[in-house]
Coordinates of N, CA and C in Angstrom, one line a residue:
M5 N 13.5 40.6 18.0 CA 14.3 41.7 18.5 C 13.4 42.7 19.2
E6 N 13.8 43.2 20.3 CA 13.0 44.1 21.1 C 13.9 45.4 21.4
S7 N 13.3 46.6 21.2 CA 13.9 47.8 21.5 C 13.0 48.7 22.4
Y8 N 13.6 49.5 23.2 CA 12.8 50.4 24.0 C 13.4 51.8 24.0
A9 N 12.5 52.8 23.8 CA 12.9 54.2 23.8 C 11.7 55.0 24.3
H10 N 12.1 56.2 24.9 CA 11.0 57.0 25.4 C 11.3 58.5 25.1
H11 N 10.3 59.3 25.1 CA 10.4 60.7 24.8 C 9.4 61.5 25.6
F12 N 9.7 62.7 26.1 CA 8.7 63.5 26.8 C 8.3 64.6 25.9
V13 N 6.9 64.8 25.7 CA 6.4 65.8 24.9 C 5.6 66.8 25.8
D14 N 5.9 68.1 25.6 CA 5.1 69.1 26.3 C 3.6 69.0 25.9
L15 N 2.7 69.4 26.8 CA 1.3 69.3 26.5 C 0.9 70.1 25.3
A16 N 1.4 71.3 25.2 CA 1.0 72.1 24.1 C 1.4 71.5 22.7
D17 N 2.6 70.9 22.7 CA 3.1 70.3 21.5 C 2.3 69.0 21.2
A18 N 2.0 68.3 22.2 CA 1.2 67.0 22.1 C -0.2 67.4 21.5
R19 N -0.8 68.5 21.9 CA -2.1 68.9 21.3 C -2.0 69.2 19.8
I20 N -0.9 69.8 19.4 CA -0.7 70.1 18.0 C -0.5 68.8 17.2
I21 N 0.4 68.0 17.7 CA 0.6 66.7 17.0 C -0.7 65.9 16.9
F22 N -1.4 65.7 18.0 CA -2.6 64.8 17.9 C -3.7 65.5 17.2
S23 N -3.8 66.8 17.2 CA -4.8 67.5 16.4 C -4.6 67.3 14.9
A24 N -3.3 67.4 14.5 CA -2.9 67.2 13.1 C -3.2 65.8 12.7
L25 N -2.9 64.8 13.5 CA -3.2 63.4 13.2 C -4.7 63.2 13.1
K26 N -5.4 63.7 14.1 CA -6.9 63.5 14.1 C -7.5 64.0 12.9
N27 N -7.1 65.2 12.4 CA -7.6 65.8 11.2 C -7.0 65.2 9.9
G28 N -6.1 64.3 10.0 CA -5.5 63.7 8.8 C -4.8 64.7 8.0
K29 N -4.1 65.7 8.6 CA -3.4 66.8 7.9 C -2.4 66.2 6.9
P30 N -2.6 66.4 5.6 CA -1.7 65.8 4.6 C -0.3 66.4 4.8
G31 N 0.7 65.5 4.7 CA 2.1 66.0 4.7 C 2.6 66.5 6.0
F32 N 1.8 66.3 7.1 CA 2.3 66.8 8.4 C 3.6 66.1 8.8
N33 N 4.5 67.0 9.3 CA 5.8 66.5 9.8 C 6.1 67.2 11.1
Y34 N 6.7 66.5 12.0 CA 7.1 67.1 13.3 C 8.4 66.4 13.8
K35 N 9.3 67.2 14.2 CA 10.6 66.6 14.7 C 11.0 67.4 15.9
E36 N 11.3 66.7 17.0 CA 11.6 67.4 18.3 C 12.9 66.7 18.9
Y37 N 13.8 67.6 19.3 CA 15.0 67.1 20.0 C 15.0 67.5 21.4
K38 N 15.2 66.5 22.3 CA 15.2 66.7 23.7 C 16.3 65.7 24.2
G39 N 16.5 65.8 25.5 CA 17.5 64.9 26.1 C 17.7 65.1 27.6
T40 N 18.6 64.3 28.2 CA 18.9 64.4 29.6 C 20.4 64.9 29.7
P41 N 20.6 66.0 30.5 CA 21.9 66.5 30.6 C 22.8 65.5 31.3
P42 N 24.1 65.7 31.1 CA 25.1 64.8 31.8 C 25.1 65.0 33.3
Q43 N 25.4 64.0 34.0 CA 25.7 64.1 35.4 C 27.1 63.6 35.6
P44 N 28.1 64.5 35.8 CA 29.5 64.2 35.9 C 29.7 63.0 36.9
G45 N 30.5 62.0 36.4 CA 30.8 60.9 37.2 C 29.7 59.8 37.3
K46 N 28.5 60.1 36.8 CA 27.4 59.2 36.8 C 27.0 58.7 35.5
R47 N 26.6 59.7 34.6 CA 26.2 59.3 33.2 C 26.4 60.4 32.3
P48 N 26.6 60.1 31.0 CA 26.8 61.1 30.0 C 25.5 61.6 29.5
A49 N 25.5 62.7 28.7 CA 24.2 63.2 28.2 C 23.6 62.2 27.3
V50 N 22.2 62.2 27.3 CA 21.4 61.3 26.4 C 20.6 62.2 25.5
S51 N 20.6 61.9 24.2 CA 19.8 62.6 23.2 C 18.6 61.8 22.9
R52 N 17.4 62.5 22.8 CA 16.2 61.8 22.4 C 15.6 62.6 21.2
V53 N 15.2 61.9 20.2 CA 14.6 62.6 19.0 C 13.2 61.9 18.7
L54 N 12.2 62.7 18.5 CA 10.9 62.2 18.1 C 10.6 62.8 16.8
S55 N 10.1 61.9 15.9 CA 9.7 62.3 14.5 C 8.4 61.7 14.2
V56 N 7.5 62.5 13.7 CA 6.2 62.1 13.2 C 6.0 62.6 11.8
A57 N 5.6 61.7 10.9 CA 5.4 62.1 9.5 C 4.2 61.4 8.9
V58 N 3.3 62.2 8.3 CA 2.2 61.7 7.5 C 2.6 61.6 6.1
K59 N 2.5 60.4 5.5 CA 2.9 60.2 4.1 C 1.7 59.5 3.4
G60 N 0.9 60.2 2.8 CA -0.3 59.6 2.1 C -1.2 59.0 3.2
E61 N -1.5 57.7 3.0 CA -2.4 57.0 3.9 C -1.6 56.3 5.1
N62 N -0.4 56.7 5.3 CA 0.5 56.1 6.3 C 1.0 57.2 7.2
V63 N 1.2 56.8 8.5 CA 1.8 57.7 9.5 C 2.9 57.0 10.1
Y64 N 4.1 57.6 10.2 CA 5.3 57.0 10.8 C 5.7 57.8 12.0
L65 N 6.0 57.0 13.1 CA 6.4 57.6 14.3 C 7.8 57.0 14.6
E66 N 8.8 57.8 14.9 CA 10.1 57.3 15.1 C 10.7 57.9 16.4
L67 N 11.3 57.1 17.2 CA 12.0 57.5 18.4 C 13.4 57.1 18.3
K68 N 14.4 58.0 18.6 CA 15.8 57.6 18.6 C 16.4 58.1 19.9
S69 N 17.3 57.3 20.4 CA 17.9 57.6 21.7 C 19.4 57.2 21.6
G70 N 20.2 58.0 22.1 CA 21.7 57.7 22.1 C 22.5 58.8 22.7
P71 N 23.8 58.8 22.4 CA 24.7 59.7 23.0 C 24.3 61.2 22.7
G72 N 24.4 62.1 23.6 CA 24.1 63.4 23.4 C 25.2 64.4 23.7
K73 N 25.0 65.6 23.3 CA 26.0 66.6 23.5 C 25.3 67.9 24.1
L74 N 25.8 68.4 25.2 CA 25.2 69.6 25.8 C 25.8 70.8 25.1
T75 N 24.8 71.6 24.6 CA 25.3 72.9 23.8 C 25.5 74.0 24.8
A76 N 26.0 75.1 24.3 CA 26.2 76.3 25.1 C 24.9 76.9 25.7
T77 N 23.8 76.6 25.0 CA 22.5 77.1 25.5 C 21.8 76.2 26.4
G78 N 22.4 75.0 26.7 CA 21.8 74.0 27.6 C 21.0 73.0 26.9
A79 N 20.9 73.0 25.6 CA 20.1 72.0 24.8 C 21.0 70.8 24.7
I80 N 20.3 69.7 24.4 CA 21.0 68.4 24.1 C 20.8 68.1 22.7
T81 N 21.9 67.8 21.9 CA 21.8 67.4 20.5 C 22.4 66.1 20.4
P82 N 22.0 65.3 19.3 CA 22.6 64.0 19.1 C 24.1 64.2 18.9
D83 N 24.9 63.2 19.4 CA 26.3 63.2 19.2 C 26.7 61.8 18.7
G84 N 26.5 61.6 17.4 CA 26.8 60.3 16.8 C 25.6 59.5 16.5
Q85 N 25.7 58.3 16.2 CA 24.6 57.4 15.8 C 23.7 57.1 17.1
P86 N 22.4 56.9 16.9 CA 21.6 56.5 18.0 C 21.9 55.1 18.4
Q87 N 21.7 54.8 19.7 CA 21.9 53.4 20.2 C 20.6 52.6 20.0
V88 N 19.5 53.3 20.1 CA 18.2 52.7 19.9 C 17.4 53.5 18.9
A89 N 16.7 52.9 18.0 CA 15.8 53.5 17.0 C 14.6 52.6 16.9
V90 N 13.4 53.2 17.2 CA 12.1 52.5 17.2 C 11.3 53.2 16.2
N91 N 10.8 52.4 15.2 CA 9.9 52.9 14.1 C 8.6 52.2 14.2
V92 N 7.5 53.0 14.2 CA 6.2 52.4 14.2 C 5.4 53.0 13.1
G93 N 4.8 52.2 12.3 CA 3.9 52.7 11.2 C 2.4 52.4 11.5
F94 N 1.6 53.4 11.2 CA 0.2 53.3 11.3 C -0.5 53.6 10.0
K95 N -1.6 53.0 9.7 CA -2.5 53.5 8.7 C -3.1 54.8 9.2
L96 N -3.4 55.7 8.3 CA -3.9 57.0 8.7 C -5.1 56.9 9.6
Y97 N -6.1 56.0 9.3 CA -7.3 55.9 10.1 C -6.9 55.4 11.5
E98 N -5.9 54.6 11.6 CA -5.5 54.1 13.0 C -4.9 55.3 13.8
A99 N -4.1 56.1 13.1 CA -3.5 57.3 13.8 C -4.6 58.3 14.2
Q100 N -5.6 58.4 13.3 CA -6.7 59.3 13.6 C -7.5 58.8 14.8
R101 N -7.7 57.5 14.9 CA -8.5 56.9 16.0 C -7.7 57.1 17.3
L102 N -6.4 56.9 17.3 CA -5.5 57.1 18.4 C -5.6 58.5 18.9
A103 N -5.4 59.4 17.9 CA -5.4 60.9 18.3 C -6.7 61.3 18.8
A104 N -7.8 60.8 18.3 CA -9.2 61.2 18.8 C -9.3 60.7 20.2
T105 N -8.8 59.5 20.5 CA -8.9 59.0 21.9 C -8.1 59.8 22.9
V106 N -6.9 60.2 22.5 CA -6.0 61.0 23.3 C -6.6 62.3 23.6
L107 N -7.1 63.0 22.5 CA -7.7 64.3 22.7 C -9.0 64.3 23.5
A108 N -9.7 63.2 23.5 CA -10.9 63.1 24.3 C -10.7 63.1 25.8
R109 N -9.5 62.9 26.2 CA -9.2 62.8 27.7 C -9.0 64.1 28.3

């Protein structure tokens, strides 16, 4: 089975996420909601959710994508169950190595 999802992270937020992973911050959790607004007659709103969680010696990264709802403030929130959910698990040392590589750039 193959799934595909993507998410866009602001540079400042990416630095916080990868710094926490590099340092192996115990219990670190991060959740971010973003999406694409609807284009009338072309496509509905799309919700994207990124979750990062450090649980002991494991790090879990989850991306969800699916129908979204445009709020009064212009944000996109999930509207029902995601159509795609991708979960990736890393050992803490693997996540630290990945984060160190990203931050070195």
